[in-house]
Coordinates of C-alpha atoms in Angstrom, one line a residue:
Chain A
M116 CA -3.1 40.7 5.2
K117 CA -5.1 37.7 6.1
A118 CA -5.1 36.1 9.6
L119 CA -6.6 32.7 10.6
I120 CA -7.3 32.5 14.3
I121 CA -8.0 29.0 15.7
G122 CA -9.9 29.1 19.0
C123 CA -12.2 31.9 20.0
G124 CA -11.9 32.1 23.7
R125 CA -10.8 35.1 25.7
V126 CA -7.4 35.2 23.9
G127 CA -8.5 34.3 20.4
S128 CA -11.5 36.7 20.3
A129 CA -9.6 39.7 21.7
L130 CA -6.7 39.0 19.3
S131 CA -9.2 38.7 16.4
K132 CA -10.8 42.1 17.2
R133 CA -7.4 43.8 17.5
L134 CA -6.2 42.4 14.1
L135 CA -9.5 43.5 12.5
D136 CA -9.0 47.0 14.0
A137 CA -5.5 47.0 12.5
G138 CA -7.1 46.5 9.1
W139 CA -6.5 42.8 8.7
E140 CA -8.9 40.3 7.1
V141 CA -9.7 37.9 9.9
S142 CA -11.1 34.4 9.8
V143 CA -11.9 32.6 13.1
V144 CA -12.5 28.9 13.8
D145 CA -14.1 27.6 17.0
E146 CA -15.7 24.3 18.0
S147 CA -18.7 26.1 19.4
E148 CA -21.2 28.4 17.7
E149 CA -21.6 30.4 20.9
A150 CA -18.0 31.6 20.7
L151 CA -19.1 34.0 18.0
G152 CA -20.7 36.0 20.8
R153 CA -17.3 36.9 22.1
L154 CA -16.6 38.8 18.9
G155 CA -19.3 41.4 19.6
E156 CA -22.7 42.2 18.2
T157 CA -21.6 42.4 14.6
W158 CA -18.5 40.6 13.4
P159 CA -17.6 41.6 9.9
G160 CA -14.9 38.9 9.5
E161 CA -15.4 35.2 8.8
F162 CA -16.4 32.7 11.5
H163 CA -16.3 28.9 11.0
V164 CA -17.6 26.2 13.4
G165 CA -15.6 23.0 13.6
H166 CA -12.7 21.2 15.2
A167 CA -9.3 22.7 14.8
L168 CA -7.7 19.6 13.3
E169 CA -10.3 19.1 10.6
I170 CA -8.7 19.7 7.3
G171 CA -12.0 20.6 5.7
V172 CA -12.7 23.3 8.3
L173 CA -9.2 24.8 8.1
E174 CA -9.3 25.0 4.3
E175 CA -12.8 26.5 4.3
A176 CA -11.5 29.1 6.7
G177 CA -8.7 29.9 4.3
I178 CA -5.6 28.4 5.8
A179 CA -4.0 28.1 2.3
E180 CA -4.2 31.8 1.7
A181 CA -3.5 33.0 5.3
D182 CA -0.4 35.2 6.0
T183 CA -0.6 34.3 9.6
C184 CA -2.2 31.5 11.6
I185 CA -2.5 31.7 15.3
A186 CA -3.4 28.5 17.3
A187 CA -5.1 29.8 20.5
T188 CA -7.5 27.0 21.6
D189 CA -7.5 25.9 25.3
G190 CA -5.7 22.7 24.4
D191 CA -1.9 22.8 24.3
N192 CA -1.6 19.7 22.2
T193 CA -4.3 20.8 19.7
N194 CA -2.4 24.1 19.3
I195 CA 0.9 22.2 18.8
V196 CA -0.5 20.0 16.1
V197 CA -2.4 22.8 14.3
A198 CA 0.7 25.0 14.2
Q199 CA 2.8 22.3 12.7
V200 CA 0.1 21.5 10.1
A201 CA -0.2 25.2 9.2
K202 CA 3.6 25.5 8.8
Q203 CA 4.4 22.2 7.2
R204 CA 1.4 21.3 5.1
Y205 CA 0.1 24.7 4.1
E206 CA 3.4 26.7 4.4
V207 CA 1.7 29.6 6.1
P208 CA 4.4 32.3 6.3
H209 CA 3.9 33.1 10.0
V210 CA 2.5 30.7 12.6
A211 CA 2.2 31.0 16.4
A212 CA 0.8 28.7 19.1
R213 CA -0.3 29.3 22.6
I214 CA 1.2 26.6 24.9
L215 CA 0.4 26.9 28.5
D216 CA 2.7 24.2 29.8
P217 CA 6.2 25.8 30.0
A218 CA 8.0 22.5 29.5
R219 CA 6.2 21.8 26.2
A220 CA 6.5 25.4 25.2
E221 CA 10.3 25.1 25.6
F222 CA 10.5 21.9 23.6
Y223 CA 8.5 23.3 20.7
S224 CA 10.3 26.6 20.6
G225 CA 12.5 26.8 17.5
K226 CA 10.5 24.4 15.5
G227 CA 9.5 26.9 12.9
F228 CA 6.7 28.7 14.6
D229 CA 6.4 31.2 17.5
V230 CA 5.5 29.8 20.8
V231 CA 3.7 32.0 23.3
S232 CA 3.5 30.6 26.8
P233 CA 1.2 32.7 29.1
T234 CA 2.2 30.5 32.1
G235 CA 5.9 31.0 31.4
T236 CA 5.3 34.7 31.1
A237 CA 3.4 34.8 34.4
I238 CA 6.1 32.8 36.1
E239 CA 8.8 35.2 34.9
A240 CA 6.8 38.3 35.8
L241 CA 5.9 37.0 39.3
T242 CA 9.4 35.9 40.0
E243 CA 10.6 39.4 38.9
S244 CA 8.0 41.0 41.1
A245 CA 8.9 38.9 44.1
L246 CA 12.6 39.5 43.7
G247 CA 11.9 43.2 43.2
G248 CA 9.9 43.2 46.5
E249 CA 12.8 41.7 48.3
R250 CA 14.9 44.7 47.5
V251 CA 12.4 47.2 49.0
Chain B
M47 CA 12.1 -5.2 26.7
F48 CA 10.9 -2.0 28.4
V49 CA 7.7 -0.6 27.0
L50 CA 6.0 2.6 28.1
V51 CA 2.2 2.6 27.4
V52 CA 0.4 5.9 27.5
G53 CA -3.4 5.7 27.8
G54 CA -5.1 3.2 30.1
G55 CA -8.2 2.5 28.0
K56 CA -9.1 -1.0 26.7
V57 CA -6.3 -1.0 24.2
G58 CA -3.6 0.2 26.6
V59 CA -4.7 -2.2 29.3
S60 CA -4.7 -5.2 26.9
V61 CA -1.3 -4.4 25.6
T62 CA 0.1 -4.0 29.1
R63 CA -1.4 -7.3 30.3
T64 CA -0.1 -9.2 27.3
L65 CA 3.4 -7.8 27.5
L66 CA 3.6 -8.4 31.2
A67 CA 2.5 -12.0 30.6
L68 CA 5.4 -12.3 28.2
N69 CA 7.7 -11.1 31.0
H70 CA 8.4 -7.7 29.5
E71 CA 8.8 -4.6 31.7
V72 CA 5.8 -2.3 31.2
V73 CA 4.7 1.1 32.7
L74 CA 1.2 2.3 32.0
V75 CA 0.3 6.0 32.3
E76 CA -3.3 7.1 32.9
Q77 CA -4.6 10.6 33.6
D78 CA -8.1 9.9 34.8
R79 CA -8.0 9.5 38.6
P80 CA -10.8 6.9 39.1
R81 CA -9.6 4.9 36.1
F82 CA -6.1 5.1 37.4
E83 CA -7.2 3.7 40.8
V84 CA -8.7 0.7 39.0
L85 CA -5.5 0.1 37.1
E86 CA -3.3 0.5 40.2
E87 CA -5.2 -2.4 41.8
E88 CA -4.2 -4.6 38.9
F89 CA -0.8 -3.3 37.9
E90 CA 0.4 -1.8 41.2
H91 CA 3.6 0.3 40.8
R92 CA 3.6 -0.2 37.1
A93 CA 0.7 2.2 36.8
V94 CA 1.6 5.9 36.9
Y95 CA -0.9 8.7 37.3
G96 CA -0.8 11.8 35.2
D97 CA -1.2 13.5 31.9
G98 CA 1.2 11.6 29.5
T99 CA 1.9 14.7 27.5
E100 CA 3.5 16.4 30.5
L101 CA 7.2 15.9 30.6
F102 CA 7.5 15.3 34.3
V103 CA 4.8 12.6 34.1
L104 CA 6.7 10.9 31.3
E105 CA 9.9 11.2 33.2
R106 CA 8.3 9.7 36.3
A107 CA 7.3 6.8 34.1
G108 CA 10.9 6.2 33.0
I109 CA 11.0 7.8 29.6
S110 CA 14.6 9.1 30.1
R111 CA 16.0 5.6 30.2
P112 CA 14.6 5.5 27.4
P113 CA 12.1 2.7 26.7
D114 CA 12.5 0.4 23.7
I115 CA 9.0 1.2 22.6
V116 CA 6.5 3.9 23.5
V117 CA 2.9 3.1 22.8
A118 CA 0.6 6.2 22.5
V119 CA -2.9 4.9 22.8
T120 CA -4.9 7.7 24.4
G121 CA -8.3 8.7 23.1
D122 CA -7.0 12.0 21.8
D123 CA -5.1 12.0 18.5
E124 CA -3.4 15.3 19.2
D125 CA -2.1 13.9 22.5
N126 CA -0.8 10.7 20.7
I127 CA 1.0 12.9 18.2
V128 CA 2.6 15.0 20.9
I129 CA 3.6 11.9 23.0
G130 CA 5.2 10.5 19.8
Q131 CA 7.1 13.7 19.1
L132 CA 8.4 14.1 22.6
A133 CA 9.4 10.4 22.9
R134 CA 11.3 10.4 19.7
E135 CA 12.8 13.9 19.5
K136 CA 13.3 14.8 23.1
Y137 CA 14.1 11.4 24.7
G138 CA 15.5 9.5 21.8
V139 CA 13.0 6.6 21.9
G140 CA 13.7 4.4 18.9
K141 CA 10.2 3.1 18.2
V142 CA 6.8 4.8 18.7
I143 CA 3.5 3.2 18.0
A144 CA 0.5 5.5 17.9
R145 CA -3.2 5.0 17.8
I146 CA -5.4 7.0 15.4
N147 CA -8.9 7.5 16.9
D148 CA -10.4 9.5 14.0
P149 CA -9.2 8.3 10.6
R150 CA -9.6 11.9 9.3
N151 CA -6.5 12.7 11.4
E152 CA -4.3 10.2 9.7
P153 CA -2.7 12.8 7.4
H154 CA -1.5 14.7 10.5
F155 CA 0.3 11.6 11.8
D156 CA 1.9 11.1 8.4
L157 CA 2.9 14.7 8.0
L158 CA 4.5 14.8 11.4
G159 CA 6.3 11.5 11.0
I160 CA 4.5 9.5 13.6
S161 CA 4.5 5.9 12.4
P162 CA 3.6 3.2 12.6
T163 CA 0.0 4.0 13.5
V164 CA -2.9 1.8 14.3
S165 CA -6.4 2.8 13.4
A166 CA -9.3 0.5 14.5
T167 CA -11.7 2.2 12.0
S168 CA -9.4 1.8 9.1
M169 CA -8.8 -1.8 10.0
V170 CA -12.5 -2.6 10.2
L171 CA -13.1 -0.8 6.9
A172 CA -10.3 -2.8 5.2
L173 CA -11.7 -6.0 6.5
I174 CA -15.2 -5.1 5.2
E175 CA -13.6 -4.4 1.9
H176 CA -12.0 -7.8 2.1
E177 CA -15.4 -9.5 2.5
V178 CA -16.9 -7.7 -0.5
P179 CA -16.2 -9.6 -3.7
Q180 CA -13.7 -7.7 -5.8
H181 CA -14.0 -7.3 -9.4
E182 CA -10.8 -8.2 -11.4
L183 CA -9.4 -10.1 -8.4
V184 CA -10.1 -13.7 -7.4
H185 CA -9.5 -15.0 -3.9
L186 CA -7.9 -18.4 -4.3
L187 CA -6.9 -19.3 -0.8
E188 CA -7.2 -17.9 2.7
L189 CA -4.6 -18.9 5.2
R190 CA -6.7 -17.7 8.2
K191 CA -4.2 -18.8 10.9
E192 CA -1.3 -17.1 9.1
N193 CA -3.6 -14.1 8.3
L194 CA -2.5 -14.2 4.7
E195 CA -4.3 -14.9 1.4
I196 CA -3.5 -15.8 -2.1
V197 CA -5.3 -14.0 -5.0
E198 CA -5.2 -14.0 -8.7
V199 CA -5.2 -10.9 -10.9
E200 CA -5.2 -10.7 -14.6
I201 CA -3.1 -8.0 -16.2
K202 CA -5.1 -6.1 -18.9
K203 CA -4.0 -4.1 -21.9
G204 CA -3.3 -0.6 -20.6
S205 CA -2.9 -1.8 -17.0
S206 CA -0.3 0.2 -15.2
A207 CA 1.8 -2.9 -14.6
A208 CA 1.8 -4.0 -18.2
G209 CA 5.3 -3.8 -19.7
K210 CA 6.9 -3.3 -16.3
R211 CA 9.3 -5.6 -14.4
V212 CA 8.2 -6.9 -11.0
E213 CA 11.1 -5.0 -9.3
E214 CA 9.7 -1.7 -10.8
L215 CA 6.3 -2.1 -9.1
R216 CA 5.7 -0.2 -5.9
L217 CA 4.0 -3.0 -4.1
P218 CA 3.0 -2.6 -0.4
E219 CA 5.4 -4.3 2.1
T220 CA 2.8 -6.8 3.0
T221 CA 2.3 -8.1 -0.6
R222 CA 4.5 -10.3 -2.8
L223 CA 4.0 -11.7 -6.3
I224 CA 4.3 -15.4 -6.4
S225 CA 4.0 -16.5 -10.0
V226 CA 3.0 -15.4 -13.5
M227 CA 1.0 -17.7 -15.8
R228 CA 1.4 -16.9 -19.5
E229 CA 0.0 -19.0 -22.3
G230 CA -0.6 -21.9 -20.1
K231 CA 2.9 -21.9 -18.6
A232 CA 3.6 -20.7 -15.0
E233 CA 6.8 -19.1 -13.9
I234 CA 8.0 -17.9 -10.5
A235 CA 7.8 -14.1 -10.4
V236 CA 11.3 -12.7 -9.9
G237 CA 12.5 -9.1 -10.0
S238 CA 13.2 -9.2 -13.7
T239 CA 9.9 -10.8 -14.7
E240 CA 8.2 -8.5 -17.1
L241 CA 4.4 -8.4 -16.9
Q242 CA 2.4 -8.5 -20.1
P243 CA -1.3 -8.1 -20.9
G244 CA -3.1 -11.4 -20.4
D245 CA -0.7 -12.6 -17.6
Q246 CA -2.4 -14.2 -14.7
V247 CA -0.5 -13.2 -11.6
L248 CA -0.7 -14.9 -8.2
A249 CA 0.0 -12.8 -5.2
I250 CA 0.2 -13.4 -1.5
L251 CA -0.9 -10.6 0.8
E252 CA -2.4 -9.7 4.2
P253 CA -6.2 -9.4 4.1
G254 CA -7.3 -5.8 3.4
G255 CA -4.5 -5.1 0.9
E256 CA -6.5 -5.9 -2.2
T257 CA -7.3 -2.3 -3.1
E258 CA -3.6 -1.3 -3.0
L259 CA -2.6 -4.4 -5.0
K260 CA -5.2 -3.6 -7.7
R261 CA -4.0 0.0 -7.8
V262 CA -0.4 -1.0 -8.4
L263 CA -1.2 -3.7 -11.0
L264 CA -4.3 -2.6 -12.8
D265 CA -4.8 1.2 -12.6
G266 CA -3.9 3.0 -15.8
K267 CA -5.4 3.8 -19.1
A268 CA -7.6 0.8 -19.2
R269 CA -9.6 2.1 -16.2
A270 CA -9.3 5.8 -16.9

């Protein structure tokens, strides 16, 4: 299985390492060369430097052959556009995007790719925690 | 008309000023605080502060009414795409105009159905192309005020248009064929006019459309 991870911050890098450990082929794209450092001393997978919306970079990183594409940059709108490009232009079988803003996360849910909203998850967990505390 | 402009850079501000002068209702959204304060001086309550890709900001700017037109002219192409999608699909805005900052992103706008788009770079390139003399195409007249020009093209043997009727040609919307000159006799070009090698065709078009016109009329075996 081949994974394309867009964005190598805390989330993207940790996710890349986990998928690699699970036996996947992993290709990572980030705007900055330094982001490679997050993947550890020796990274056996692919790493490409470039902007997430550049067709040339995405193709070089293997978007056309990817089984999954995860958009995990720090920009919600970048992730939203990349996810749709992966799904609609390259027909990547599985696509997911990280969308921090719960409102945009809700709007883009059900548009053909998975939406993961860390903020939404935090809101739910903290609400549950607070309501749980009330019962004590 | 009610127009919502997102992005208070030079383009957004000029559009806002012009529309206000024409007595339209305009709201301008800007996310940079110092820039917003400058805009607020000029546009007062018509300037709204915030990230125009956030739903609550768009709603504060009146997107739920909805506006007749949303103009997405921020400096970020991904933001302009998202603004366009939210406006059309979530709020039912009928018309969205988006700015393309980097022409390499144009395929993304096309793919995601955001049109019409405006790209300063592409426009400058098209105009440069217009100034460079084109082989196979003669500029006869420029109507500068009308922003139109009349050109002449000769159909060759093997040109893609040879043997085709005018109505079969996939001409750009901004181009029309005027007349066909054959063996010294000119006729007005109508849908059923069949083009033949040797025909001299007059066309009227917007400057910058020459390449597309040549592609439709001339490309084919002759140039392969």
